[in-house]
Short mmCIF file of C-alpha atoms in Angstrom, two decimals:
data_model
loop_
_atom_site.label_atom_id
_atom_site.label_comp_id
_atom_site.label_asym_id
_atom_site.label_seq_id
_atom_site.Cartn_x
_atom_site.Cartn_y
_atom_site.Cartn_z
CA MET A 1 121.90 91.40 93.05
CA LEU A 2 120.46 91.78 96.54
CA TYR A 3 118.20 88.86 97.45
CA ILE A 4 115.70 89.15 100.29
CA VAL A 5 115.25 85.57 101.49
CA PRO A 6 112.41 84.51 103.81
CA THR A 7 113.19 81.82 106.36
CA PRO A 8 110.75 79.56 108.26
CA ILE A 9 108.84 81.10 111.17
CA GLY A 10 108.63 77.68 112.80
CA ASN A 11 108.38 74.56 110.68
CA LEU A 12 111.63 74.05 108.75
CA GLU A 13 109.68 72.40 105.92
CA ASP A 14 108.48 75.89 104.96
CA MET A 15 111.93 76.73 103.56
CA THR A 16 111.70 76.82 99.76
CA PHE A 17 114.05 75.04 97.36
CA ARG A 18 114.80 78.39 95.74
CA ALA A 19 115.72 80.01 99.04
CA ILE A 20 118.20 77.21 99.76
CA ARG A 21 119.74 77.54 96.29
CA ILE A 22 120.11 81.32 96.56
CA LEU A 23 121.79 81.05 99.96
CA LYS A 24 124.19 78.41 98.63
CA GLU A 25 125.07 80.56 95.62
CA ALA A 26 125.34 83.92 97.41
CA ASP A 27 128.76 85.49 97.88
CA ILE A 28 127.67 87.06 101.17
CA ILE A 29 124.88 86.17 103.60
CA LEU A 30 123.64 88.87 105.97
CA ALA A 31 121.68 87.70 109.00
CA GLU A 32 119.77 89.48 111.76
CA ASP A 33 121.37 87.22 114.39
CA THR A 34 124.18 84.89 113.36
CA ARG A 35 123.52 82.68 116.41
CA THR A 36 120.03 82.01 115.04
CA SER A 37 121.05 81.67 111.41
CA ALA A 38 123.96 79.27 111.97
CA PRO A 39 121.79 76.21 112.90
CA LEU A 40 119.41 77.01 110.02
CA LEU A 41 122.21 77.18 107.46
CA LYS A 42 123.76 73.98 108.83
CA HIS A 43 120.40 72.17 108.66
CA PHE A 44 120.12 72.89 104.93
CA GLY A 45 123.76 72.14 104.16
CA ILE A 46 124.70 75.75 103.48
CA ASP A 47 128.37 75.85 104.44
CA LYS A 48 128.86 79.60 104.67
CA LYS A 49 129.49 82.13 107.38
CA ALA A 50 126.76 84.72 107.92
CA TYR A 51 127.53 88.31 108.84
CA ALA A 52 125.43 90.28 111.30
CA HIS A 53 123.05 92.86 109.84
CA HIS A 54 120.55 94.14 112.42
CA GLN A 55 118.85 97.32 113.61
CA HIS A 56 121.90 98.38 115.63
CA ASN A 57 124.45 98.23 112.81
CA GLU A 58 122.51 98.49 109.54
CA HIS A 59 123.13 102.24 109.11
CA LYS A 60 126.87 101.68 109.55
CA ALA A 61 126.95 98.64 107.25
CA LEU A 62 124.99 100.13 104.34
CA ASN A 63 127.92 101.62 102.41
CA GLU A 64 129.96 98.44 102.65
CA VAL A 65 127.08 96.27 101.41
CA ILE A 66 126.43 98.66 98.52
CA ARG A 67 130.12 98.46 97.63
CA PHE A 68 129.89 94.66 97.53
CA LEU A 69 126.88 94.88 95.21
CA LYS A 70 128.61 97.39 92.93
CA ASP A 71 131.56 94.98 92.72
CA GLY A 72 129.20 92.38 91.28
CA LYS A 73 128.74 90.34 94.44
CA THR A 74 125.50 88.50 95.21
CA VAL A 75 124.20 89.39 98.67
CA ALA A 76 121.43 87.48 100.46
CA LEU A 77 119.65 88.94 103.49
CA ILE A 78 117.80 86.79 106.02
CA SER A 79 116.11 87.63 109.32
CA ASP A 80 115.66 85.43 112.37
CA ALA A 81 112.32 84.21 110.99
CA GLY A 82 109.99 85.21 108.19
CA THR A 83 110.53 87.81 105.50
CA PRO A 84 113.17 90.51 106.12
CA ALA A 85 111.94 94.13 106.25
CA ILE A 86 108.51 93.09 107.60
CA SER A 87 108.88 94.28 111.22
CA ASP A 88 112.52 93.22 110.85
CA PRO A 89 115.70 94.87 109.53
CA GLY A 90 115.96 95.19 105.76
CA PHE A 91 114.02 98.24 104.62
CA LEU A 92 117.01 100.60 104.74
CA LEU A 93 119.18 98.22 102.73
CA VAL A 94 116.49 97.68 100.09
CA ARG A 95 115.92 101.43 99.75
CA GLU A 96 119.63 102.21 99.47
CA THR A 97 120.16 99.43 96.94
CA ILE A 98 117.39 100.83 94.73
CA LYS A 99 118.73 104.39 95.11
CA ASN A 100 122.05 103.16 93.72
CA GLY A 101 120.37 101.64 90.67
CA LEU A 102 121.12 98.10 91.78
CA ALA A 103 118.84 95.08 91.49
CA VAL A 104 116.71 93.75 94.34
CA CYS A 105 114.79 90.45 94.32
CA CYS A 106 112.51 89.44 97.18
CA LEU A 107 111.71 85.73 97.22
CA PRO A 108 108.18 84.66 98.22
CA GLY A 109 108.04 82.71 101.45
CA ALA A 110 107.10 82.57 105.10
CA THR A 111 105.65 85.55 106.91
CA ALA A 112 103.52 85.39 110.03
CA PHE A 113 100.68 87.79 109.32
CA VAL A 114 99.34 86.14 106.15
CA PRO A 115 98.32 82.78 107.70
CA ALA A 116 97.06 84.59 110.82
CA LEU A 117 94.87 86.87 108.71
CA VAL A 118 93.49 84.02 106.60
CA ASN A 119 92.86 81.91 109.74
CA SER A 120 91.03 84.75 111.47
CA GLY A 121 87.90 84.56 109.33
CA LEU A 122 87.97 88.36 109.03
CA PRO A 123 87.75 90.14 105.66
CA THR A 124 90.98 89.78 103.69
CA ASP A 125 90.05 91.83 100.63
CA SER A 126 91.21 94.99 102.39
CA PHE A 127 93.32 95.17 105.53
CA VAL A 128 95.94 97.33 107.23
CA PHE A 129 99.18 95.90 108.62
CA GLU A 130 100.37 97.86 111.67
CA GLY A 131 103.15 95.56 112.91
CA PHE A 132 104.29 96.29 116.45
CA LEU A 133 102.68 99.20 118.26
CA PRO A 134 105.07 101.82 119.67
CA VAL A 135 106.17 100.69 123.12
CA LYS A 136 105.75 104.09 124.75
CA LYS A 137 105.88 107.34 122.78
CA GLY A 138 103.17 107.54 120.13
CA ARG A 139 101.29 104.45 121.28
CA GLN A 140 98.09 106.23 122.34
CA THR A 141 98.21 108.46 119.27
CA LYS A 142 98.47 105.43 117.01
CA LEU A 143 95.50 103.70 118.69
CA LYS A 144 93.38 106.86 118.47
CA SER A 145 94.14 107.08 114.74
CA LEU A 146 92.71 103.58 114.25
CA VAL A 147 89.42 104.03 116.12
CA ASN A 148 87.46 104.62 112.89
CA GLU A 149 89.47 102.18 110.73
CA GLU A 150 87.03 100.05 108.70
CA ARG A 151 89.55 97.56 107.37
CA THR A 152 90.80 94.49 109.23
CA MET A 153 93.75 95.54 111.42
CA VAL A 154 96.78 93.29 111.87
CA PHE A 155 99.33 93.66 114.67
CA TYR A 156 102.39 91.81 115.92
CA GLU A 157 102.88 91.49 119.66
CA SER A 158 105.33 89.95 122.11
CA PRO A 159 104.16 87.72 124.98
CA HIS A 160 104.96 90.18 127.76
CA ARG A 161 102.87 92.95 126.20
CA LEU A 162 99.94 90.85 124.95
CA LEU A 163 97.59 91.52 127.88
CA LYS A 164 98.33 95.25 127.87
CA SER A 165 97.60 95.47 124.15
CA LEU A 166 94.34 93.52 124.39
CA GLU A 167 93.22 95.76 127.27
CA GLU A 168 94.01 98.87 125.22
CA PHE A 169 92.26 97.47 122.14
CA GLY A 170 89.17 96.94 124.32
CA ASN A 171 89.37 100.51 125.62
CA PHE A 172 89.74 102.07 122.17
CA PHE A 173 87.69 99.73 119.95
CA GLY A 174 85.20 98.30 122.46
CA GLY A 175 85.30 94.98 124.29
CA ASP A 176 82.72 93.46 121.95
CA ARG A 177 84.90 93.94 118.82
CA PHE A 178 85.87 90.62 117.18
CA VAL A 179 89.52 89.62 117.43
CA SER A 180 91.59 86.61 116.41
CA VAL A 181 94.89 85.96 118.16
CA SER A 182 97.32 83.50 116.59
CA ARG A 183 100.46 82.18 118.25
CA GLU A 184 103.27 79.79 117.36
CA ILE A 185 102.23 79.77 113.68
CA SER A 186 103.46 76.64 111.83
CA LYS A 187 104.82 75.15 115.08
CA ILE A 188 103.58 72.15 117.02
CA TYR A 189 101.61 74.26 119.52
CA GLU A 190 100.01 76.57 116.94
CA GLU A 191 96.81 78.09 118.30
CA ASN A 192 94.14 80.51 117.08
CA ILE A 193 91.88 82.08 119.72
CA ARG A 194 88.86 83.91 118.32
CA GLY A 195 86.04 85.89 119.92
CA THR A 196 85.37 89.32 121.32
CA ILE A 197 88.31 91.28 122.69
CA GLU A 198 86.84 90.82 126.16
CA THR A 199 86.56 87.02 125.93
CA VAL A 200 89.97 86.60 124.32
CA LEU A 201 91.55 88.81 127.01
CA THR A 202 89.94 86.62 129.68
CA HIS A 203 91.33 83.51 127.96
CA PHE A 204 94.90 84.78 128.09
CA GLN A 205 94.51 86.06 131.64
CA ASN A 206 93.82 82.46 132.63
CA ASN A 207 96.24 80.57 130.39
CA PRO A 208 100.02 80.57 129.84
CA ILE A 209 101.24 83.23 127.42
CA LYS A 210 104.03 81.80 125.30
CA GLY A 211 105.31 82.36 121.78
CA GLU A 212 105.00 85.24 119.33
CA PHE A 213 101.56 86.63 118.55
CA VAL A 214 99.65 88.02 115.57
CA ILE A 215 96.46 89.91 116.43
CA CYS A 216 93.76 90.48 113.81
CA ILE A 217 90.96 92.87 114.75
CA ALA A 218 87.75 93.54 112.88
CA GLY A 219 87.41 97.02 111.44
CA LYS A 220 84.68 99.39 112.53
CA SER A 221 81.34 98.40 111.00
#
Protein backbone atom coordinates (compact mmCIF):
# COMPACT_ATOMS: atom_id res chain seq x y z
CA MET A 1 0.00 0.00 0.00
CA LEU A 2 1.14 3.53 -0.80
CA TYR A 3 -0.10 6.03 1.79
CA ILE A 4 -0.18 9.74 1.02
CA VAL A 5 0.14 11.39 4.43
CA PRO A 6 -0.58 15.10 5.00
CA THR A 7 1.56 16.90 7.55
CA PRO A 8 0.84 20.18 9.38
CA ILE A 9 1.29 23.41 7.44
CA GLY A 10 2.07 25.22 10.67
CA ASN A 11 0.43 24.16 13.91
CA LEU A 12 1.66 20.69 14.90
CA GLU A 13 -1.69 19.97 16.55
CA ASP A 14 -3.12 19.56 13.04
CA MET A 15 -1.36 16.20 12.69
CA THR A 16 -3.97 13.44 12.87
CA PHE A 17 -3.76 10.34 15.07
CA ARG A 18 -4.12 8.20 11.94
CA ALA A 19 -1.25 9.94 10.18
CA ILE A 20 1.03 9.27 13.16
CA ARG A 21 -0.01 5.60 13.26
CA ILE A 22 0.56 5.09 9.53
CA LEU A 23 4.03 6.66 9.71
CA LYS A 24 4.94 4.46 12.68
CA GLU A 25 3.74 1.33 10.88
CA ALA A 26 5.20 2.10 7.44
CA ASP A 27 8.17 0.09 6.21
CA ILE A 28 9.50 3.09 4.28
CA ILE A 29 8.89 6.82 4.68
CA LEU A 30 9.54 9.07 1.69
CA ALA A 31 9.95 12.78 2.40
CA GLU A 32 10.31 15.87 0.22
CA ASP A 33 13.15 17.15 2.43
CA THR A 34 14.57 14.88 5.12
CA ARG A 35 15.96 17.91 7.00
CA THR A 36 12.38 19.15 7.40
CA SER A 37 10.82 15.78 8.13
CA ALA A 38 13.34 14.67 10.77
CA PRO A 39 12.18 17.14 13.50
CA LEU A 40 8.53 16.36 12.68
CA LEU A 41 9.05 12.61 13.01
CA LYS A 42 11.01 13.07 16.24
CA HIS A 43 8.27 15.30 17.70
CA PHE A 44 5.69 12.55 17.24
CA GLY A 45 7.96 9.75 18.43
CA ILE A 46 8.36 8.17 14.99
CA ASP A 47 11.79 6.57 15.21
CA LYS A 48 12.42 5.95 11.52
CA LYS A 49 14.72 7.30 8.87
CA ALA A 50 13.05 9.12 5.97
CA TYR A 51 14.35 8.87 2.42
CA ALA A 52 14.38 11.83 0.06
CA HIS A 53 11.69 11.90 -2.64
CA HIS A 54 11.47 15.29 -4.36
CA GLN A 55 11.03 16.87 -7.79
CA HIS A 56 14.70 16.34 -8.67
CA ASN A 57 14.83 12.60 -8.05
CA GLU A 58 11.25 11.30 -8.25
CA HIS A 59 11.57 10.10 -11.87
CA LYS A 60 14.70 8.14 -10.95
CA ALA A 61 13.20 6.72 -7.75
CA LEU A 62 9.87 5.54 -9.21
CA ASN A 63 10.92 2.03 -10.23
CA GLU A 64 12.54 1.32 -6.88
CA VAL A 65 9.48 2.48 -4.93
CA ILE A 66 7.20 0.38 -7.14
CA ARG A 67 9.45 -2.61 -6.49
CA PHE A 68 9.09 -2.06 -2.74
CA LEU A 69 5.31 -1.95 -3.09
CA LYS A 70 5.24 -5.11 -5.22
CA ASP A 71 7.30 -6.83 -2.51
CA GLY A 72 4.48 -6.10 -0.07
CA LYS A 73 6.09 -3.14 1.66
CA THR A 74 4.05 -0.26 3.09
CA VAL A 75 5.30 3.09 1.80
CA ALA A 76 4.26 6.45 3.26
CA LEU A 77 4.89 9.70 1.39
CA ILE A 78 5.03 13.08 3.13
CA SER A 79 5.88 16.56 1.86
CA ASP A 80 7.42 19.46 3.77
CA ALA A 81 3.95 20.67 4.73
CA GLY A 82 0.39 19.89 3.71
CA THR A 83 -0.84 17.16 1.40
CA PRO A 84 1.66 15.62 -1.05
CA ALA A 85 0.91 16.04 -4.77
CA ILE A 86 -0.88 19.38 -4.22
CA SER A 87 1.76 21.75 -5.64
CA ASP A 88 4.29 19.30 -4.17
CA PRO A 89 5.92 16.06 -5.38
CA GLY A 90 3.71 12.98 -5.37
CA PHE A 91 1.58 12.95 -8.51
CA LEU A 92 4.03 10.85 -10.54
CA LEU A 93 4.33 8.24 -7.80
CA VAL A 94 0.56 8.00 -7.34
CA ARG A 95 0.02 7.62 -11.09
CA GLU A 96 2.71 4.96 -11.46
CA THR A 97 1.40 3.04 -8.45
CA ILE A 98 -2.10 2.94 -9.95
CA LYS A 99 -0.71 1.93 -13.37
CA ASN A 100 0.90 -1.08 -11.69
CA GLY A 101 -2.39 -2.15 -10.13
CA LEU A 102 -1.21 -1.33 -6.62
CA ALA A 103 -3.24 0.28 -3.85
CA VAL A 104 -3.09 3.97 -2.97
CA CYS A 105 -4.67 5.59 0.10
CA CYS A 106 -4.61 9.35 0.64
CA LEU A 107 -5.32 10.36 4.23
CA PRO A 108 -7.41 13.50 4.84
CA GLY A 109 -5.51 16.30 6.51
CA ALA A 110 -3.89 19.69 6.27
CA THR A 111 -3.75 21.61 3.02
CA ALA A 112 -3.38 25.37 2.71
CA PHE A 113 -5.94 26.32 0.08
CA VAL A 114 -9.05 24.97 1.83
CA PRO A 115 -8.94 27.21 4.93
CA ALA A 116 -7.85 30.16 2.77
CA LEU A 117 -10.81 29.65 0.44
CA VAL A 118 -13.31 29.29 3.29
CA ASN A 119 -11.84 32.34 5.07
CA SER A 120 -12.05 34.46 1.92
CA GLY A 121 -15.83 34.84 1.96
CA LEU A 122 -15.85 34.08 -1.78
CA PRO A 123 -18.13 31.42 -3.31
CA THR A 124 -16.93 27.92 -2.46
CA ASP A 125 -19.54 25.91 -4.35
CA SER A 126 -17.42 26.12 -7.50
CA PHE A 127 -13.79 27.15 -7.70
CA VAL A 128 -10.62 26.51 -9.70
CA PHE A 129 -7.29 25.71 -8.06
CA GLU A 130 -4.36 27.03 -10.11
CA GLY A 131 -1.51 26.51 -7.63
CA PHE A 132 1.66 28.39 -8.51
CA LEU A 133 1.67 30.42 -11.72
CA PRO A 134 4.49 29.65 -14.17
CA VAL A 135 7.51 31.73 -13.20
CA LYS A 136 8.35 32.81 -16.75
CA LYS A 137 7.28 30.81 -19.80
CA GLY A 138 3.51 30.48 -20.08
CA ARG A 139 2.71 32.95 -17.30
CA GLN A 140 1.00 35.55 -19.48
CA THR A 141 -0.82 32.85 -21.44
CA LYS A 142 -2.16 31.34 -18.23
CA LEU A 143 -3.41 34.73 -16.96
CA LYS A 144 -5.09 35.50 -20.30
CA SER A 145 -6.89 32.15 -20.15
CA LEU A 146 -8.40 33.12 -16.79
CA VAL A 147 -9.72 36.58 -17.72
CA ASN A 148 -13.27 35.28 -18.26
CA GLU A 149 -13.19 32.67 -15.47
CA GLU A 150 -16.43 32.94 -13.45
CA ARG A 151 -15.42 30.64 -10.61
CA THR A 152 -13.37 31.66 -7.58
CA MET A 153 -9.67 31.33 -8.48
CA VAL A 154 -7.13 30.04 -5.97
CA PHE A 155 -3.36 30.52 -6.29
CA TYR A 156 -0.28 29.76 -4.23
CA GLU A 157 2.49 32.35 -4.16
CA SER A 158 5.90 32.86 -2.56
CA PRO A 159 6.78 36.07 -0.70
CA HIS A 160 9.25 37.38 -3.27
CA ARG A 161 6.72 37.16 -6.12
CA LEU A 162 3.61 38.33 -4.24
CA LEU A 163 3.71 41.97 -5.38
CA LYS A 164 4.38 41.02 -9.00
CA SER A 165 1.45 38.61 -9.01
CA LEU A 166 -0.96 41.11 -7.44
CA GLU A 167 0.10 43.73 -9.99
CA GLU A 168 -0.51 41.27 -12.83
CA PHE A 169 -3.87 40.21 -11.39
CA GLY A 170 -4.86 43.89 -11.36
CA ASN A 171 -3.76 44.31 -14.98
CA PHE A 172 -5.65 41.24 -16.21
CA PHE A 173 -8.71 41.15 -13.94
CA GLY A 174 -9.05 44.82 -12.97
CA GLY A 175 -7.90 46.58 -9.82
CA ASP A 176 -11.43 46.61 -8.40
CA ARG A 177 -11.75 42.79 -8.41
CA PHE A 178 -12.17 41.34 -4.88
CA VAL A 179 -9.24 39.35 -3.53
CA SER A 180 -8.39 37.64 -0.25
CA VAL A 181 -4.76 36.97 0.60
CA SER A 182 -3.99 34.54 3.43
CA ARG A 183 -0.55 33.99 4.93
CA GLU A 184 0.96 31.83 7.67
CA ILE A 185 -2.20 29.69 7.87
CA SER A 186 -2.54 27.89 11.24
CA LYS A 187 0.54 29.70 12.60
CA ILE A 188 0.75 32.35 15.30
CA TYR A 189 0.90 35.23 12.81
CA GLU A 190 -1.91 33.99 10.54
CA GLU A 191 -3.44 36.86 8.60
CA ASN A 192 -6.19 37.31 6.02
CA ILE A 193 -6.19 40.55 4.02
CA ARG A 194 -9.35 41.17 1.99
CA GLY A 195 -10.42 43.93 -0.39
CA THR A 196 -9.93 44.98 -3.97
CA ILE A 197 -6.74 43.92 -5.71
CA GLU A 198 -5.66 47.56 -5.68
CA THR A 199 -6.13 48.04 -1.92
CA VAL A 200 -4.56 44.70 -1.03
CA LEU A 201 -1.56 45.47 -3.26
CA THR A 202 -1.15 48.81 -1.47
CA HIS A 203 -1.28 47.01 1.90
CA PHE A 204 1.58 44.69 1.01
CA GLN A 205 3.60 47.48 -0.59
CA ASN A 206 3.60 49.13 2.84
CA ASN A 207 3.95 46.13 5.14
CA PRO A 208 6.50 43.31 5.57
CA ILE A 209 5.96 40.35 3.26
CA LYS A 210 6.70 37.15 5.13
CA GLY A 211 5.43 33.58 4.98
CA GLU A 212 3.72 31.55 2.28
CA PHE A 213 0.61 32.95 0.61
CA VAL A 214 -2.71 31.72 -0.73
CA ILE A 215 -4.55 34.15 -3.01
CA CYS A 216 -8.28 33.79 -3.66
CA ILE A 217 -9.75 35.98 -6.40
CA ALA A 218 -13.39 36.51 -7.24
CA GLY A 219 -14.47 35.18 -10.62
CA LYS A 220 -15.79 37.44 -13.34
CA SER A 221 -19.36 38.51 -12.58
